[in-house]
Amino acid sequence: MSDDFVDEPGSVRALVLDLQRQVYPTTPGVRRPVANDHARALEAARKLAQALDDESALCRLHALATADDLDVAGAHDIALDLVRVLSSDITQIRAIDRARTLTQTLAQTLDIPYPDSLLKGRRAIEIDGTSIAGRKSRAQQSTAALRLTETVARMLPTENRTRYGEEFGSELADIALAGGGRWAQMAYAVRQVRCVWQLRAELRRRRSGAFR
Amino acid sequence: MSKSPTGLRMTLATQLVLRAMLAEPTRETYGLQICHDAGLPSGTIHPILARLERLGWLESWWEAVVPQEEGRPRRRYYRLTEDGAECARVALAQATTTTTALRLRPADGSA
């Protein structure tokens, strides 16, 4: 940690140390080791947050420094920042995995029992990540194409509808994830419509045991 | 179009699918990947896969993943069975021979 950061009034480190003195009154000049950990963690958070927005980062850090449970708030915020920063470059799931690892490392560094004090933070990260990932996949998927494939599945023998409905949906999602737009998905659905009678005939033959 | 001894219609698309799957017979693969490997448009191979499955040449199963963790629905995976791979090789060889014989037949029809 740089020295200029220590002396700067209103800096993250100063805020943390003030908070630390209020929570754990000690002899002036003697800093508890845990305060340094907090300051280090928050400085890392500041650097991560700076990549997004300096002003909002400072506001968030002030909120963090005055949070009731600094450990949880700090760990959660760093991990969440990481999710947000990484999600633009790599898949959301990888980002969440990285965030989880970081959260666990932070818990070990701060010597906090992970399941008790950080579970809430971890859950929040999972919920945030899943909802963001969900929004993305929903945005990419074509509802019209999905409905069309569902209709195709309904034209198949009863016992095969669920399987093919799910399989078509899965392939549509794969097309969307591969960058296929609405037209690509619609083209896939139309091809299913064209093939449905062949597929239906095959499945009926299977049911009647033909060629067995 | 030729027929294999098992009664499978060896259309060009069927041959392409079998060739793609025989390239790595033990590999587990899914619908879109097969389409890509076979050079066929996506969404055209389900009747073929259903036929091969009915004949016992293919086996299929659902991917064992949690969709929420993967960020996508589970896929249906396909793989050639051992017998299926052998039958496919024979059927493809026969289809190729038939095609070659037809191509080599003289114009007057005398073989």
Short mmCIF file of C-alpha atoms in Angstrom, two decimals:
data_model
loop_
_atom_site.label_atom_id
_atom_site.label_comp_id
_atom_site.label_asym_id
_atom_site.label_seq_id
_atom_site.Cartn_x
_atom_site.Cartn_y
_atom_site.Cartn_z
CA MET A 1 0.00 0.00 0.00
CA SER A 2 1.43 3.39 -0.92
CA ASP A 3 2.30 6.00 1.72
CA ASP A 4 0.46 8.87 0.03
CA PHE A 5 -2.68 6.75 0.33
CA VAL A 6 -2.19 6.49 4.12
CA ASP A 7 -1.99 10.24 4.74
CA GLU A 8 -4.77 11.29 2.42
CA PRO A 9 -7.75 12.57 4.47
CA GLY A 10 -10.96 10.75 3.57
CA SER A 11 -9.02 7.97 1.84
CA VAL A 12 -10.22 4.41 2.00
CA ARG A 13 -7.53 3.46 4.46
CA ALA A 14 -8.34 6.41 6.71
CA LEU A 15 -12.04 5.54 6.64
CA VAL A 16 -11.29 1.95 7.56
CA LEU A 17 -8.94 2.90 10.35
CA ASP A 18 -11.48 5.36 11.76
CA LEU A 19 -14.11 2.68 11.70
CA GLN A 20 -11.70 0.24 13.24
CA ARG A 21 -10.92 2.62 16.10
CA GLN A 22 -14.62 3.10 16.75
CA VAL A 23 -15.33 -0.61 16.77
CA TYR A 24 -12.15 -1.77 18.51
CA PRO A 25 -10.76 1.10 20.66
CA THR A 26 -7.03 0.57 21.09
CA THR A 27 -3.99 2.54 22.12
CA PRO A 28 -3.45 5.45 19.68
CA GLY A 29 -0.85 4.63 17.07
CA VAL A 30 -1.20 0.88 17.47
CA ARG A 31 -3.15 -0.55 14.56
CA ARG A 32 -4.75 -3.93 14.79
CA PRO A 33 -3.56 -6.32 12.09
CA VAL A 34 -7.12 -6.89 10.92
CA ALA A 35 -7.44 -3.20 10.02
CA ASN A 36 -4.64 -3.57 7.51
CA ASP A 37 -6.44 -6.55 5.99
CA HIS A 38 -9.61 -4.53 5.66
CA ALA A 39 -7.76 -1.62 4.11
CA ARG A 40 -5.94 -3.91 1.70
CA ALA A 41 -9.16 -5.60 0.66
CA LEU A 42 -10.90 -2.30 0.15
CA GLU A 43 -8.00 -0.90 -1.82
CA ALA A 44 -8.27 -3.89 -4.13
CA ALA A 45 -11.98 -3.21 -4.39
CA ARG A 46 -11.25 0.43 -5.20
CA LYS A 47 -8.90 -0.55 -8.01
CA LEU A 48 -11.42 -2.95 -9.47
CA ALA A 49 -14.26 -0.48 -9.15
CA GLN A 50 -12.17 2.30 -10.72
CA ALA A 51 -12.27 0.41 -14.00
CA LEU A 52 -16.01 0.94 -14.01
CA ASP A 53 -16.60 4.41 -12.66
CA ASP A 54 -14.48 6.53 -10.31
CA GLU A 55 -17.32 8.51 -8.79
CA SER A 56 -19.65 5.61 -8.10
CA ALA A 57 -16.70 3.60 -6.79
CA LEU A 58 -15.93 6.24 -4.15
CA CYS A 59 -19.58 6.36 -3.10
CA ARG A 60 -19.67 2.59 -2.86
CA LEU A 61 -16.46 2.45 -0.87
CA HIS A 62 -17.79 5.01 1.58
CA ALA A 63 -20.89 2.86 2.00
CA LEU A 64 -18.71 -0.19 2.46
CA ALA A 65 -16.53 1.47 5.05
CA THR A 66 -19.56 2.34 7.11
CA ALA A 67 -21.30 -1.01 6.63
CA ASP A 68 -22.29 -2.95 9.74
CA ASP A 69 -20.56 -6.10 8.65
CA LEU A 70 -17.49 -4.89 6.82
CA ASP A 71 -16.11 -8.32 6.09
CA VAL A 72 -19.22 -9.52 4.33
CA ALA A 73 -19.78 -6.27 2.49
CA GLY A 74 -16.15 -6.07 1.38
CA ALA A 75 -15.96 -9.65 0.21
CA HIS A 76 -19.26 -9.43 -1.59
CA ASP A 77 -18.41 -6.19 -3.28
CA ILE A 78 -15.02 -7.31 -4.54
CA ALA A 79 -16.47 -10.53 -5.88
CA LEU A 80 -19.41 -8.75 -7.45
CA ASP A 81 -17.12 -6.22 -9.07
CA LEU A 82 -15.12 -9.02 -10.53
CA VAL A 83 -18.28 -10.57 -11.94
CA ARG A 84 -19.26 -7.28 -13.54
CA VAL A 85 -15.83 -6.57 -14.98
CA LEU A 86 -15.28 -10.07 -16.32
CA SER A 87 -18.78 -10.62 -17.62
CA SER A 88 -18.15 -8.35 -20.57
CA ASP A 89 -15.21 -10.42 -21.73
CA ILE A 90 -15.90 -14.02 -20.78
CA THR A 91 -18.97 -16.06 -19.98
CA GLN A 92 -20.95 -15.24 -16.89
CA ILE A 93 -20.46 -18.65 -15.38
CA ARG A 94 -16.68 -18.45 -15.49
CA ALA A 95 -16.88 -15.04 -13.90
CA ILE A 96 -19.02 -16.39 -11.09
CA ASP A 97 -16.57 -19.23 -10.52
CA ARG A 98 -13.72 -16.74 -10.30
CA ALA A 99 -15.77 -14.61 -7.93
CA ARG A 100 -16.49 -17.59 -5.70
CA THR A 101 -12.81 -18.47 -5.54
CA LEU A 102 -11.94 -14.89 -4.70
CA THR A 103 -14.61 -14.77 -2.01
CA GLN A 104 -13.24 -17.94 -0.44
CA THR A 105 -9.67 -16.64 -0.58
CA LEU A 106 -10.77 -13.42 1.03
CA ALA A 107 -12.57 -15.34 3.75
CA GLN A 108 -9.40 -17.31 4.46
CA THR A 109 -7.30 -14.15 4.47
CA LEU A 110 -9.62 -12.45 6.92
CA ASP A 111 -9.89 -15.69 8.89
CA ILE A 112 -13.68 -15.78 8.66
CA PRO A 113 -15.55 -19.08 8.71
CA TYR A 114 -16.77 -19.22 5.12
CA PRO A 115 -20.14 -20.97 5.49
CA ASP A 116 -21.43 -18.72 8.27
CA SER A 117 -20.43 -15.19 7.49
CA LEU A 118 -20.03 -15.25 3.73
CA LEU A 119 -22.81 -17.51 2.65
CA LYS A 120 -25.16 -14.57 2.24
CA GLY A 121 -22.62 -12.79 0.07
CA ARG A 122 -22.04 -15.88 -1.99
CA ARG A 123 -25.75 -16.43 -2.48
CA ALA A 124 -26.13 -12.83 -3.55
CA ILE A 125 -23.37 -13.30 -6.10
CA GLU A 126 -25.02 -16.43 -7.42
CA ILE A 127 -28.38 -14.72 -7.63
CA ASP A 128 -26.89 -11.67 -9.35
CA GLY A 129 -24.91 -13.83 -11.77
CA THR A 130 -27.79 -16.11 -12.60
CA SER A 131 -30.18 -13.27 -13.18
CA ILE A 132 -27.70 -11.47 -15.42
CA ALA A 133 -26.96 -14.68 -17.34
CA GLY A 134 -30.68 -15.39 -17.55
CA ARG A 135 -31.39 -11.94 -18.92
CA LYS A 136 -28.68 -12.41 -21.54
CA SER A 137 -29.93 -15.78 -22.74
CA ARG A 138 -33.52 -14.56 -22.82
CA ALA A 139 -32.46 -11.55 -24.83
CA GLN A 140 -30.74 -13.70 -27.41
CA GLN A 141 -33.39 -16.37 -27.78
CA SER A 142 -36.15 -15.96 -30.32
CA THR A 143 -39.53 -16.56 -28.73
CA ALA A 144 -41.19 -17.09 -32.11
CA ALA A 145 -38.68 -19.79 -33.05
CA LEU A 146 -39.10 -21.46 -29.66
CA ARG A 147 -42.88 -21.47 -30.02
CA LEU A 148 -42.62 -22.90 -33.50
CA THR A 149 -40.43 -25.77 -32.32
CA GLU A 150 -42.83 -26.39 -29.45
CA THR A 151 -45.62 -26.69 -32.03
CA VAL A 152 -43.48 -29.10 -34.03
CA ALA A 153 -42.93 -31.21 -30.93
CA ARG A 154 -46.69 -31.35 -30.35
CA MET A 155 -47.09 -32.94 -33.79
CA LEU A 156 -44.96 -35.92 -32.74
CA PRO A 157 -46.22 -39.06 -30.98
CA THR A 158 -47.21 -38.33 -27.39
CA GLU A 159 -44.37 -40.25 -25.77
CA ASN A 160 -41.74 -38.34 -27.79
CA ARG A 161 -43.05 -34.82 -27.37
CA THR A 162 -41.23 -33.92 -24.19
CA ARG A 163 -37.90 -35.25 -25.40
CA TYR A 164 -37.96 -33.50 -28.77
CA GLY A 165 -39.45 -30.31 -27.34
CA GLU A 166 -36.51 -30.10 -24.97
CA GLU A 167 -33.99 -31.13 -27.63
CA PHE A 168 -35.19 -28.48 -30.09
CA GLY A 169 -35.12 -25.87 -27.31
CA SER A 170 -31.59 -26.91 -26.41
CA GLU A 171 -30.43 -26.59 -30.01
CA LEU A 172 -32.06 -23.19 -30.32
CA ALA A 173 -30.21 -22.08 -27.19
CA ASP A 174 -26.96 -23.41 -28.69
CA ILE A 175 -27.58 -21.43 -31.87
CA ALA A 176 -28.28 -18.32 -29.79
CA LEU A 177 -25.16 -18.84 -27.66
CA ALA A 178 -23.09 -19.29 -30.82
CA GLY A 179 -24.23 -15.82 -31.90
CA GLY A 180 -27.08 -16.91 -34.14
CA GLY A 181 -29.67 -14.17 -34.37
CA ARG A 182 -33.44 -14.39 -34.63
CA TRP A 183 -33.34 -15.26 -38.32
CA ALA A 184 -30.90 -18.12 -37.80
CA GLN A 185 -33.13 -19.48 -35.05
CA MET A 186 -36.23 -19.04 -37.17
CA ALA A 187 -34.53 -20.85 -40.07
CA TYR A 188 -33.78 -23.74 -37.71
CA ALA A 189 -37.42 -23.85 -36.58
CA VAL A 190 -38.72 -23.79 -40.17
CA ARG A 191 -36.42 -26.70 -41.06
CA GLN A 192 -37.94 -28.61 -38.15
CA VAL A 193 -41.38 -27.92 -39.60
CA ARG A 194 -40.26 -29.29 -42.95
CA CYS A 195 -38.84 -32.44 -41.35
CA VAL A 196 -41.59 -33.12 -38.85
CA TRP A 197 -43.54 -35.62 -40.97
CA GLN A 198 -40.40 -37.66 -41.61
CA LEU A 199 -39.55 -37.60 -37.93
CA ARG A 200 -43.10 -38.46 -36.96
CA ALA A 201 -43.09 -41.42 -39.37
CA GLU A 202 -39.78 -42.68 -37.95
CA LEU A 203 -41.00 -42.44 -34.39
CA ARG A 204 -44.23 -44.24 -35.26
CA ARG A 205 -42.24 -47.03 -36.93
CA ARG A 206 -40.18 -47.31 -33.77
CA ARG A 207 -43.33 -47.56 -31.70
CA SER A 208 -44.80 -50.27 -33.95
CA GLY A 209 -41.48 -52.14 -33.91
CA ALA A 210 -41.00 -52.04 -37.68
CA PHE A 211 -37.66 -53.31 -38.97
CA ARG A 212 -36.88 -54.78 -35.58
CA MET B 1 -30.48 -44.12 -53.38
CA SER B 2 -29.49 -47.57 -52.04
CA LYS B 3 -30.64 -49.72 -49.16
CA SER B 4 -28.40 -51.37 -46.61
CA PRO B 5 -28.99 -55.02 -45.59
CA THR B 6 -30.80 -53.72 -42.50
CA GLY B 7 -33.34 -51.86 -44.58
CA LEU B 8 -31.83 -48.44 -43.95
CA ARG B 9 -32.32 -46.05 -46.83
CA MET B 10 -28.88 -44.74 -47.57
CA THR B 11 -29.73 -41.24 -48.69
CA LEU B 12 -26.91 -38.82 -49.24
CA ALA B 13 -27.75 -37.07 -45.94
CA THR B 14 -27.68 -40.41 -44.09
CA GLN B 15 -24.30 -41.20 -45.58
CA LEU B 16 -22.95 -37.80 -44.57
CA VAL B 17 -24.19 -38.26 -41.01
CA LEU B 18 -22.68 -41.74 -40.77
CA ARG B 19 -19.37 -40.58 -42.21
CA ALA B 20 -19.24 -37.71 -39.74
CA MET B 21 -19.94 -40.02 -36.82
CA LEU B 22 -17.53 -42.70 -38.02
CA ALA B 23 -14.71 -40.15 -38.08
CA GLU B 24 -14.63 -40.58 -34.30
CA PRO B 25 -16.93 -43.51 -33.52
CA THR B 26 -16.62 -43.33 -29.75
CA ARG B 27 -17.15 -39.59 -29.49
CA GLU B 28 -20.27 -38.30 -27.76
CA THR B 29 -21.81 -35.59 -29.86
CA TYR B 30 -25.02 -33.60 -30.13
CA GLY B 31 -27.39 -32.61 -32.91
CA LEU B 32 -25.91 -29.29 -33.97
CA GLN B 33 -22.38 -30.65 -33.83
CA ILE B 34 -23.36 -33.57 -36.06
CA CYS B 35 -24.96 -31.14 -38.53
CA HIS B 36 -21.78 -29.10 -38.55
CA ASP B 37 -19.52 -32.14 -39.01
CA ALA B 38 -21.72 -33.57 -41.74
CA GLY B 39 -22.04 -30.23 -43.51
CA LEU B 40 -25.83 -30.29 -43.29
CA PRO B 41 -28.10 -27.40 -42.32
CA SER B 42 -29.05 -27.36 -38.64
CA GLY B 43 -32.35 -29.02 -37.88
CA THR B 44 -32.40 -31.51 -40.74
CA ILE B 45 -30.97 -34.59 -39.11
CA HIS B 46 -33.50 -35.60 -36.47
CA PRO B 47 -35.36 -38.02 -38.76
CA ILE B 48 -32.03 -39.63 -39.65
CA LEU B 49 -30.94 -39.84 -36.02
CA ALA B 50 -34.33 -41.30 -35.06
CA ARG B 51 -33.98 -43.93 -37.80
CA LEU B 52 -30.45 -44.87 -36.73
CA GLU B 53 -31.58 -45.03 -33.12
CA ARG B 54 -34.49 -47.27 -34.06
CA LEU B 55 -32.06 -49.63 -35.79
CA GLY B 56 -29.85 -49.69 -32.71
CA TRP B 57 -26.91 -48.05 -34.48
CA LEU B 58 -27.04 -45.04 -32.20
CA GLU B 59 -27.64 -44.56 -28.53
CA SER B 60 -28.70 -41.27 -26.99
CA TRP B 61 -28.98 -39.77 -23.54
CA TRP B 62 -29.40 -36.45 -21.81
CA GLU B 63 -26.32 -34.51 -20.78
CA ALA B 64 -25.79 -34.66 -17.01
CA VAL B 65 -25.44 -30.94 -16.25
CA VAL B 66 -27.28 -28.35 -14.21
CA PRO B 67 -28.69 -25.89 -16.78
CA GLN B 68 -28.46 -22.95 -14.34
CA GLU B 69 -24.73 -23.54 -13.89
CA GLU B 70 -24.02 -24.07 -17.58
CA GLY B 71 -26.16 -21.14 -18.67
CA ARG B 72 -27.89 -23.28 -21.32
CA PRO B 73 -30.34 -26.18 -21.46
CA ARG B 74 -28.97 -29.72 -21.34
CA ARG B 75 -28.14 -31.33 -24.67
CA ARG B 76 -29.16 -34.67 -26.07
CA TYR B 77 -25.98 -36.59 -26.79
CA TYR B 78 -25.56 -39.31 -29.42
CA ARG B 79 -22.93 -41.99 -29.96
CA LEU B 80 -22.58 -44.93 -32.32
CA THR B 81 -22.98 -48.29 -30.64
CA GLU B 82 -20.30 -50.89 -31.30
CA ASP B 83 -22.59 -52.87 -33.59
CA GLY B 84 -23.85 -49.64 -35.12
CA ALA B 85 -20.34 -48.52 -36.04
CA GLU B 86 -19.66 -51.88 -37.74
CA CYS B 87 -23.01 -51.84 -39.58
CA ALA B 88 -22.43 -48.24 -40.63
CA ARG B 89 -19.03 -49.09 -42.12
CA VAL B 90 -20.50 -51.99 -44.10
CA ALA B 91 -23.50 -49.97 -45.24
CA LEU B 92 -21.33 -47.06 -46.31
CA ALA B 93 -18.93 -49.33 -48.20
CA GLN B 94 -21.86 -50.97 -49.94
CA ALA B 95 -23.44 -47.63 -50.79
CA THR B 96 -20.12 -46.42 -52.22
CA THR B 97 -19.74 -49.61 -54.28
CA THR B 98 -23.26 -49.31 -55.66
CA THR B 99 -22.71 -45.68 -56.56
CA THR B 100 -19.39 -46.50 -58.24
CA ALA B 101 -20.92 -49.39 -60.18
CA LEU B 102 -23.74 -47.18 -61.40
CA ARG B 103 -21.30 -44.52 -62.44
CA LEU B 104 -19.11 -47.04 -64.33
CA ARG B 105 -22.01 -48.70 -66.16
CA PRO B 106 -21.72 -48.06 -69.93
CA ALA B 107 -24.28 -45.87 -71.62
CA ASP B 108 -25.90 -48.80 -73.49
CA GLY B 109 -26.68 -50.58 -70.21
CA SER B 110 -24.45 -53.65 -70.75
CA ALA B 111 -22.32 -54.21 -67.67
#
